[in-house]
Amino acid sequence: MSRYREYNITDVIVFDTYDEIYLWLYDVWQDSTKIHIDTLKDITRLLIRNIETVKEHEEYFYYCKSLVDAKKHEIGFPSYFIQREAYSEIENKFENGKIHLIVGSRFSGRSYFLAALYRKFSNSGDVYYFDSRNAPSENAVDYLLKQKSSIQLYDVGSLKKNIFQKIVKDVNSLARNQNTVVLVLGHDTTEFMDFVKDFMRENPSSAQNIVRHELANRFNHKDLQAINAKLPIVSIPPFNAGTILDNLIRIPEEMQRRGKFSREHLEIDDEKDLVLLLILAIKESISSRDVEKFGVQKQLYKYLTKYNWFLEAVERSSYSKSAGDNSSFIYTVNSRYWLSLELGNYVRNVDNISSVVAAYVEIVKSCIRYRKDSSSSITQYRSVYKPYIQFNAINAIFLTHKGGQLYLPLKIYEALTPYLATDFQFIHQFSKCCLRYSYLLEGNEKARIEQLEEAQKKVNLAKSMLCQVMEKSENEGLKRSLAHFEYTQATIQCELFRLKYSVEPDAFESTVQAVYDAIISPYNTDDYKNDSSRSQGIKTFIQSMAGLLAKMQNSVQSDTLTKVRNIQQIAKNTESGNGLIF
């Protein structure tokens, strides 16, 4: 040893293998992160600091900086911090001497909720706060469980399974000592939640001292108003109605700034990856039964492993299960926005479009196989694939900075036609796609007219097929569908009249008839009130009817003149909110 002492080396630790070195270092590191009994006083005296500078606010918002600074023994509260309505509801149900489980997905505000509790109760006695980076040692937990009238706040991410179980098992002792424990958990902590369920089932007398609360991953209307009154003050744009994570990703994009998720990009290797991602983009979730049905088990595991901040497993409650799908788990996305943005980037490369189309075909074929392998009715069969063929859904999931990718839905509908040509709802969606695509052809009148005429053929076919069904049976759903088909017919007819016919009396009369059939239906009132391009064509035609009649003088039938007056009155009453009055 004398030779080592020359270099001030006093001790030498010898290991048999490299693995033993790594394991020892890991154990030492873990122990160094634990809070021991002699340091517990530090976490009962955290300084509460209000964040003031714009730069600091940007660190908390754009980079999701932790609220707790363990080195400075303080919690920072940004000025946009709000008391969510959910927080108040949970606090109103707060009872001393109980274990409160706060369950929510990632980025649902669990850490902010713990911080809010600490701020509220920090002057009410001993309050212990363990965020996800500060794990209490087992000795420290033993000490805490023997305290009286304390409040203990734990992020379960900091707890080992055996310590979590120790706390739950000690629930009756906690109640006697009036200790209140708050445990925040993710939906993906199934091992912990299973233990709680088993414990409550086996110990019914203890179950009354364990209370579960859910925390949503998006703000309600009142919360949005509250936070949006504060964000612009620190130069951060307001939130929209998306999830919290949607907004944390969207706002840096819009502000052209880097953020915590700026370098996160979706890895897409093959069509099976796309099958899973398209389902998630449209439905925001997939059940374990559907994972098997669509054959995407490997793909799900891959994305759960690599993107666990974005995709997570949620255990389904008994009331959310159905006879058609009693899956125990559902896999949900925390940011539909990010997924749509990544899919939009993917289809910017035109070489990828064929893969997306093939994935869509595979989804629909799987739905058809499901129909053949089950005793489901045609209505149930349609409901299985309906979410995947809706034009608005297809267009919205490929997000770019300029909006959707209208060429892609057109190719998807063309590829799906051999499988769904007998479904009038599918044909109608195809027609809407052709109509919307025609708007992109402004300046190329010939191509635009061709696309509108194709849309017209399709909606006429869809309506004819629907009317045949209605001859045998008629219900509210079919009447609503008929009204929507007629609204699409009227929209197309108004566009064609403007481009092709101008002042031809016959074309004017057929357009008036189409508009009359469309807006006379109460099912179309909301569509007419909508200021979208689909409604604008009809509104423009209605506004121009008086001038067109003057040009055509006596060439128009009296029946058409009556319809014109009725249309004008209906439009006036609908826009004023008085409904349909004749």
XYZ file of C-alpha atoms in Angstrom:
582
model
C 0.000 0.000 0.000
C 2.964 2.326 0.554
C 3.355 2.724 -3.198
C -0.287 3.973 -3.483
C 0.126 6.332 -0.516
C 2.770 8.193 -2.445
C -0.075 9.311 -4.683
C -2.457 10.008 -1.729
C -4.461 6.845 -2.439
C -5.566 5.590 0.988
C -8.041 2.797 0.116
C -8.413 0.291 -2.689
C -11.634 -1.618 -3.410
C -11.217 -4.821 -5.387
C -14.043 -6.317 -7.472
C -14.151 -9.691 -9.174
C -15.945 -8.432 -12.302
C -16.804 -5.173 -14.098
C -20.513 -5.894 -13.481
C -19.895 -5.750 -9.747
C -18.329 -2.295 -10.173
C -21.346 -0.972 -12.053
C -23.822 -2.472 -9.564
C -21.938 -1.018 -6.610
C -21.761 2.432 -8.200
C -25.482 2.271 -8.995
C -26.318 1.355 -5.380
C -24.137 4.180 -4.091
C -25.793 6.638 -6.466
C -29.293 5.491 -5.463
C -28.442 5.818 -1.803
C -27.085 9.313 -2.402
C -30.419 10.411 -3.882
C -32.441 9.165 -0.911
C -33.542 11.429 1.852
C -32.558 10.100 5.265
C -34.018 10.879 8.677
C -31.430 13.505 9.577
C -32.239 15.548 6.450
C -36.040 15.373 6.668
C -36.143 18.800 8.292
C -34.870 20.279 4.997
C -37.964 19.246 3.064
C -40.350 20.655 5.659
C -38.826 24.096 5.232
C -38.876 24.612 1.477
C -38.834 28.276 0.579
C -41.762 29.312 -1.632
C -40.509 31.648 -4.350
C -42.621 33.445 -6.926
C -40.962 33.467 -10.344
C -40.710 36.989 -11.740
C -38.457 37.330 -14.774
C -39.548 36.465 -18.320
C -36.377 34.397 -18.792
C -37.162 32.204 -15.798
C -40.755 31.779 -16.955
C -39.479 30.582 -20.313
C -37.302 27.959 -18.607
C -40.277 26.596 -16.670
C -42.655 26.663 -19.620
C -40.589 25.756 -22.673
C -38.246 23.306 -20.970
C -40.606 22.025 -18.232
C -38.101 22.907 -15.513
C -38.839 21.193 -12.201
C -40.621 23.364 -9.658
C -38.431 22.037 -6.830
C -34.809 23.122 -6.520
C -33.386 20.622 -3.989
C -30.051 22.433 -3.671
C -31.659 25.742 -2.779
C -34.445 24.050 -0.769
C -37.120 26.012 -2.582
C -40.185 25.639 -4.802
C -40.600 28.092 -7.664
C -44.104 29.127 -8.687
C -44.439 30.716 -12.157
C -46.904 33.601 -12.328
C -49.107 31.582 -14.718
C -49.599 28.924 -12.015
C -53.358 28.528 -11.487
C -55.552 26.825 -8.930
C -57.262 24.363 -11.280
C -60.880 23.558 -10.633
C -59.864 19.900 -10.250
C -57.443 20.893 -7.472
C -60.225 22.647 -5.587
C -62.597 19.702 -6.018
C -59.978 17.291 -4.643
C -59.052 19.610 -1.783
C -62.737 19.916 -0.823
C -62.826 16.129 -0.383
C -59.617 16.135 1.613
C -59.788 14.349 4.951
C -57.038 13.998 7.510
C -55.856 10.508 8.335
C -56.407 9.105 4.855
C -54.329 8.077 1.874
C -55.282 10.103 -1.190
C -54.300 8.626 -4.562
C -54.077 11.262 -7.309
C -54.096 9.404 -10.631
C -53.423 11.032 -13.991
C -51.567 10.600 -17.248
C -48.190 12.168 -17.926
C -48.421 15.953 -18.236
C -51.749 16.093 -16.433
C -50.376 18.484 -13.812
C -49.633 15.973 -11.042
C -46.387 17.674 -9.975
C -48.061 21.091 -10.005
C -50.843 19.666 -7.842
C -48.353 18.411 -5.236
C -46.682 21.821 -5.240
C -50.072 23.517 -4.823
C -50.798 21.312 -1.796
C -47.426 22.141 -0.272
C -48.030 25.859 -0.698
C -51.488 25.572 0.862
C -50.485 23.510 3.913
C -46.858 24.534 4.467
C -47.795 26.720 7.448
C -50.131 24.132 8.975
C -47.554 21.946 10.701
C -45.164 19.326 9.380
C -45.513 18.928 5.605
C -43.078 16.578 3.836
C -42.710 16.874 0.065
C -40.948 14.235 -2.072
C -40.949 15.016 -5.785
C -39.952 12.453 -8.419
C -36.213 13.127 -7.931
C -36.077 12.921 -4.136
C -36.701 9.418 -2.823
C -37.079 8.829 0.913
C -35.058 5.998 2.390
C -36.886 3.118 4.053
C -35.758 4.352 7.487
C -37.109 7.806 6.681
C -40.494 6.353 5.710
C -40.605 4.273 8.921
C -39.983 7.480 10.845
C -42.660 9.415 8.934
C -45.312 6.750 9.449
C -44.924 7.205 13.228
C -45.449 10.972 13.114
C -48.676 12.613 14.240
C -50.846 15.099 12.314
C -48.370 15.409 9.451
C -49.009 15.792 5.721
C -46.816 13.674 3.459
C -46.728 14.357 -0.293
C -45.142 11.718 -2.532
C -44.599 11.453 -6.261
C -44.704 7.662 -6.660
C -41.944 7.946 -9.260
C -39.598 8.420 -6.298
C -40.773 5.330 -4.402
C -39.647 1.739 -4.660
C -42.443 -0.828 -4.743
C -41.736 -2.157 -1.246
C -41.873 1.364 0.260
C -45.129 2.155 -1.543
C -46.626 -1.086 -0.222
C -45.392 -0.294 3.296
C -47.237 3.057 3.237
C -50.495 1.521 1.954
C -50.388 -1.328 4.475
C -49.945 1.183 7.291
C -53.150 3.063 6.385
C -54.912 2.295 9.694
C -51.939 3.517 11.726
C -51.868 6.673 9.584
C -55.545 7.208 10.369
C -54.999 6.806 14.133
C -52.111 9.267 14.069
C -54.059 11.668 11.806
C -51.305 11.563 9.197
C -52.489 12.460 5.700
C -50.632 10.915 2.764
C -50.957 12.052 -0.854
C -49.552 9.749 -3.529
C -49.563 10.900 -7.168
C -49.409 8.081 -9.711
C -49.432 7.698 -13.465
C -51.960 5.545 -15.280
C -49.043 3.342 -16.261
C -48.166 2.393 -12.647
C -50.324 -0.718 -12.889
C -48.215 -2.750 -10.451
C -48.817 -0.162 -7.743
C -52.521 0.207 -8.516
C -53.031 -3.564 -8.601
C -51.534 -3.786 -5.125
C -53.935 -1.102 -3.854
C -56.961 -2.872 -5.355
C -55.943 -6.215 -3.889
C -55.265 -4.646 -0.492
C -58.649 -2.872 -0.435
C -60.458 -6.053 -1.455
C -58.731 -8.130 1.215
C -59.044 -5.425 3.905
C -62.489 -3.835 3.472
C -62.305 -2.064 6.847
C -59.124 -0.281 5.696
C -60.503 0.568 2.240
C -62.525 3.512 3.593
C -59.264 5.265 4.439
C -57.995 5.148 0.840
C -59.503 7.686 -1.575
C -58.817 7.866 -5.311
C -59.016 11.071 -7.365
C -58.578 11.501 -11.137
C -56.680 14.379 -12.727
C -57.476 15.168 -16.376
C -54.690 15.955 -18.852
C -56.471 19.000 -20.276
C -57.910 22.167 -18.785
C -61.639 22.752 -18.596
C -63.174 26.018 -19.804
C -62.764 27.799 -16.471
C -59.108 26.720 -16.184
C -58.400 27.888 -19.743
C -59.797 31.313 -18.973
C -57.664 31.511 -15.824
C -54.343 30.507 -17.399
C -54.932 32.472 -20.606
C -55.350 35.627 -18.548
C -51.811 35.089 -17.211
C -49.698 33.596 -20.014
C -49.522 36.660 -22.332
C -48.211 38.762 -19.433
C -44.972 36.728 -19.604
C -44.966 36.655 -23.434
C -46.388 33.130 -23.779
C -49.340 32.548 -26.161
C -52.634 31.271 -24.737
C -53.609 27.609 -24.465
C -56.244 26.048 -26.686
C -58.622 23.203 -25.767
C -56.065 20.469 -26.528
C -54.219 18.479 -23.881
C -51.599 20.159 -21.717
C -48.889 18.332 -23.673
C -50.468 19.428 -26.984
C -49.989 23.020 -25.899
C -46.471 22.481 -24.555
C -45.523 21.209 -28.019
C -47.672 23.560 -30.137
C -46.652 26.857 -28.556
C -42.858 26.503 -29.104
C -43.657 25.525 -32.722
C -45.763 28.637 -33.247
C -43.238 30.860 -31.486
C -40.409 29.259 -33.500
C -38.564 28.433 -30.302
C -36.809 25.404 -28.980
C -38.476 23.512 -26.185
C -38.302 20.259 -24.269
C -39.811 18.292 -27.173
C -38.253 20.114 -30.139
C -35.857 17.275 -30.883
C -38.407 14.499 -30.437
C -39.297 12.900 -33.758
C -41.364 9.855 -34.569
C -39.620 6.817 -35.976
C -41.758 5.114 -38.653
C -40.261 1.959 -40.138
C -43.067 0.224 -42.036
C -46.778 0.035 -42.849
C -47.575 -1.797 -39.605
C -46.152 1.158 -37.673
C -48.461 3.391 -39.688
C -51.491 1.191 -38.966
C -51.017 1.736 -35.228
C -50.176 5.431 -35.555
C -53.167 6.173 -37.809
C -55.529 4.463 -35.376
C -54.050 6.474 -32.496
C -54.208 9.715 -34.490
C -57.909 9.237 -35.276
C -59.182 7.713 -32.033
C -56.503 8.965 -29.599
C -56.423 5.493 -28.082
C -56.486 1.791 -28.866
C -57.814 -1.000 -26.664
C -55.883 -4.188 -25.987
C -58.515 -6.074 -27.979
C -57.986 -3.822 -31.008
C -54.224 -4.169 -30.676
C -54.734 -7.875 -31.314
C -57.397 -7.351 -33.979
C -55.141 -5.084 -36.049
C -52.025 -7.174 -35.328
C -49.907 -4.321 -33.950
C -48.579 -5.903 -30.732
C -44.902 -5.455 -31.649
C -45.475 -1.913 -32.823
C -47.268 -0.987 -29.607
C -44.404 -2.326 -27.490
C -41.918 -0.376 -29.585
C -43.713 2.958 -29.138
C -44.525 2.385 -25.463
C -40.834 1.753 -24.846
C -39.374 4.554 -26.939
C -42.019 7.269 -26.476
C -43.414 6.633 -23.003
C -43.995 10.381 -22.486
C -46.357 10.373 -25.453
C -48.093 6.971 -25.238
C -49.155 5.148 -22.079
C -51.330 2.302 -20.851
C -54.438 3.134 -18.836
C -56.422 0.537 -16.931
C -60.089 0.659 -17.887
C -62.765 1.000 -15.259
C -65.562 -1.569 -15.274
C -68.165 0.960 -16.426
C -66.142 1.860 -19.528
C -66.095 -1.731 -20.766
C -68.718 -3.082 -23.142
C -69.911 -6.427 -24.424
C -68.126 -5.663 -27.693
C -64.856 -4.724 -26.040
C -64.072 -5.708 -22.456
C -60.350 -4.991 -22.756
C -58.616 -4.434 -19.431
C -56.291 -1.780 -20.851
C -56.492 1.082 -23.263
C -53.409 2.780 -24.706
C -53.780 6.540 -25.037
C -51.789 9.358 -26.620
C -50.963 12.390 -24.501
C -50.499 14.657 -27.512
C -52.565 14.150 -30.610
C -51.092 17.404 -31.896
C -47.534 16.065 -31.859
C -48.605 12.826 -33.567
C -50.451 14.742 -36.310
C -47.475 17.048 -36.748
C -45.102 14.092 -37.133
C -47.447 12.325 -39.581
C -47.719 15.586 -41.522
C -43.927 15.758 -41.746
C -43.858 12.115 -42.844
C -46.181 12.652 -45.834
C -44.258 15.697 -47.014
C -42.049 13.109 -48.625
C -44.224 11.985 -51.552
C -42.487 8.593 -51.525
C -44.257 7.877 -48.216
C -47.785 8.486 -49.507
C -48.163 4.974 -50.916
C -47.262 3.507 -47.501
C -49.930 5.604 -45.774
C -52.527 4.555 -48.360
C -51.564 0.896 -47.923
C -51.873 1.249 -44.130
C -55.369 2.696 -44.504
C -56.377 -0.194 -46.718
C -55.023 -2.635 -44.134
C -57.079 -0.969 -41.387
C -60.299 -1.244 -43.396
C -59.556 -4.823 -44.460
C -59.040 -5.742 -40.795
C -62.438 -4.209 -40.013
C -63.999 -6.254 -42.829
C -62.389 -9.424 -41.489
C -63.790 -8.576 -38.069
C -67.267 -8.334 -39.609
C -66.934 -11.754 -41.256
C -65.576 -13.349 -38.078
C -68.358 -11.999 -35.862
C -72.125 -11.909 -35.793
C -72.269 -8.102 -35.881
C -74.990 -6.385 -37.915
C -74.241 -4.148 -40.885
C -74.772 -1.103 -38.629
C -72.265 -2.400 -36.091
C -69.935 -3.286 -38.961
C -70.067 0.297 -40.264
C -69.419 1.680 -36.802
C -66.117 -0.264 -36.678
C -64.578 1.418 -39.711
C -66.598 4.677 -39.739
C -64.055 6.704 -37.657
C -61.339 5.874 -40.201
C -63.217 7.018 -43.339
C -64.532 10.393 -42.139
C -63.082 13.073 -44.393
C -62.535 15.607 -41.596
C -60.651 13.009 -39.538
C -58.400 11.930 -42.409
C -57.623 15.506 -43.349
C -56.871 16.596 -39.785
C -54.357 13.911 -38.828
C -51.701 14.953 -41.328
C -50.936 18.351 -39.870
C -48.626 20.797 -41.579
C -48.058 24.494 -41.040
C -50.406 25.123 -43.983
C -53.164 22.803 -42.747
C -54.101 19.339 -43.957
C -52.903 17.350 -46.970
C -55.927 17.211 -49.312
C -54.216 15.239 -52.065
C -53.575 12.359 -49.673
C -57.249 11.798 -48.632
C -58.136 11.668 -52.316
C -55.660 8.831 -52.873
C -56.911 7.053 -49.744
C -60.535 7.164 -50.895
C -59.565 5.888 -54.332
C -57.745 2.923 -52.760
C -60.654 2.132 -50.406
C -63.353 2.220 -53.084
C -63.049 -1.502 -54.057
C -63.795 -2.426 -50.429
C -66.464 0.133 -49.517
C -68.203 1.031 -52.776
C -71.574 -0.265 -51.505
C -71.546 2.028 -48.455
C -73.395 5.286 -49.184
C -71.702 6.992 -46.207
C -68.274 6.225 -47.647
C -69.300 7.525 -51.095
C -70.535 10.730 -49.474
C -67.197 11.209 -47.674
C -65.409 10.667 -50.993
C -67.641 13.336 -52.545
C -66.770 15.824 -49.767
C -63.093 15.101 -50.373
C -63.431 15.877 -54.108
C -65.308 19.078 -53.252
C -62.655 20.254 -50.813
C -59.875 19.329 -53.216
C -61.519 21.486 -55.877
C -60.930 24.568 -53.697
C -57.187 24.032 -54.072
C -57.507 24.293 -57.850
C -58.409 27.985 -57.851
C -56.991 29.485 -61.010
C -57.320 26.235 -62.982
C -61.008 26.471 -63.894
C -61.125 23.379 -66.081
C -59.561 21.099 -63.471
C -61.766 22.592 -60.773
C -64.956 21.965 -62.741
C -63.856 18.373 -63.420
C -63.306 17.790 -59.714
C -66.684 19.354 -58.821
C -68.467 17.208 -61.407
C -66.785 14.129 -59.934
C -67.953 15.217 -56.480
C -71.467 15.702 -57.855
C -71.560 12.199 -59.367
C -70.512 10.674 -56.100
C -72.986 12.519 -53.879
C -75.815 11.776 -56.344
C -74.872 8.092 -56.189
C -74.734 8.168 -52.392
C -78.163 9.809 -52.200
C -79.663 7.285 -54.628
C -78.319 4.386 -52.565
C -79.635 5.947 -49.362
C -83.102 6.531 -50.819
C -83.312 2.849 -51.751
C -82.609 1.914 -48.151
C -85.210 4.431 -46.922
C -87.877 2.828 -49.115
C -87.627 -0.264 -46.884
C -87.114 1.439 -43.519
C -86.794 4.991 -42.267
C -85.342 6.328 -39.038
C -83.908 9.512 -37.583
C -80.347 8.612 -38.510
C -81.209 8.031 -42.175
C -83.192 11.297 -42.350
C -80.202 13.157 -40.946
C -77.895 11.507 -43.477
C -80.244 12.462 -46.326
C -80.245 16.090 -45.180
C -76.434 16.138 -45.061
C -76.199 14.606 -48.540
C -78.535 17.304 -49.856
C -76.416 19.997 -48.244
C -73.358 18.641 -50.057
C -75.364 18.536 -53.318
C -76.365 22.168 -52.872
C -72.792 23.269 -52.111
C -71.470 21.568 -55.259
C -74.342 22.901 -57.389
C -73.690 26.483 -56.232
C -69.998 26.183 -57.126
C -70.765 24.730 -60.560
C -73.377 27.413 -61.239
C -70.851 30.140 -60.473
C -68.173 28.570 -62.681
C -70.223 27.190 -65.590
C -73.699 28.585 -65.952
C -73.747 32.158 -64.727
C -77.210 33.303 -65.949
C -78.770 30.202 -67.537
C -82.393 29.955 -66.281
C -82.478 26.124 -66.181
C -79.261 25.948 -64.189
C -80.521 28.708 -61.888
C -83.757 26.813 -61.200
C -81.975 23.526 -60.452
C -79.570 25.345 -58.110
C -82.461 27.058 -56.315
C -84.120 23.653 -55.877
C -80.915 22.134 -54.465
C -80.434 25.029 -52.013
C -84.099 24.886 -50.968
C -83.906 21.134 -50.282
C -80.743 21.683 -48.240
C -81.665 24.573 -45.956
C -85.299 23.610 -45.384
C -84.072 20.742 -43.209
C -83.592 21.478 -39.486
C -80.705 18.980 -39.561
C -78.677 21.476 -41.622
C -79.219 24.585 -39.502
C -75.821 24.321 -37.796
C -74.060 23.711 -41.107
C -75.613 26.851 -42.567
C -74.605 28.962 -39.581
C -71.045 27.722 -39.982
C -68.787 30.165 -41.857
C -66.713 27.398 -43.470
C -66.101 27.303 -47.224
C -68.746 24.583 -47.487
C -71.434 27.010 -46.304
C -69.993 30.069 -47.991
C -70.858 28.869 -51.509
C -74.528 28.505 -50.581
C -74.593 31.856 -48.767
C -72.988 33.616 -51.737
C -75.579 32.140 -54.090
C -78.464 33.204 -51.803
C -77.089 36.741 -51.619
C -76.836 36.902 -55.425
C -80.337 35.500 -56.202
C -82.062 38.887 -56.444
C -79.497 40.200 -58.926
C -79.627 37.000 -60.965
C -83.432 37.184 -61.191
C -83.209 40.738 -62.511
C -80.885 39.587 -65.297
C -83.147 36.681 -66.270
C -86.315 38.784 -66.099
C -89.323 36.594 -67.000
C -87.388 33.396 -67.815
C -87.866 31.820 -64.378
C -90.877 29.697 -63.351
C -93.263 31.093 -60.708
C -92.635 28.035 -58.519
C -88.930 28.930 -58.489
C -89.739 32.531 -57.535
C -91.708 31.232 -54.526
C -88.773 29.053 -53.492
C -86.409 32.032 -53.822
C -88.554 34.081 -51.419
C -88.753 31.144 -48.993
C -84.989 30.591 -49.144
C -84.347 34.262 -48.394
C -86.712 34.149 -45.412
C -85.274 30.869 -44.104
C -81.726 32.211 -44.420
C -82.664 35.410 -42.584
C -84.391 33.541 -39.757
C -81.594 30.963 -39.435
C -78.864 33.595 -39.211
C -80.860 35.596 -36.647
C -81.390 32.452 -34.572
C -85.172 32.311 -34.986
C -85.172 28.908 -36.678
C -87.157 27.950 -39.775
C -90.222 30.130 -40.255
C -92.459 30.063 -43.315
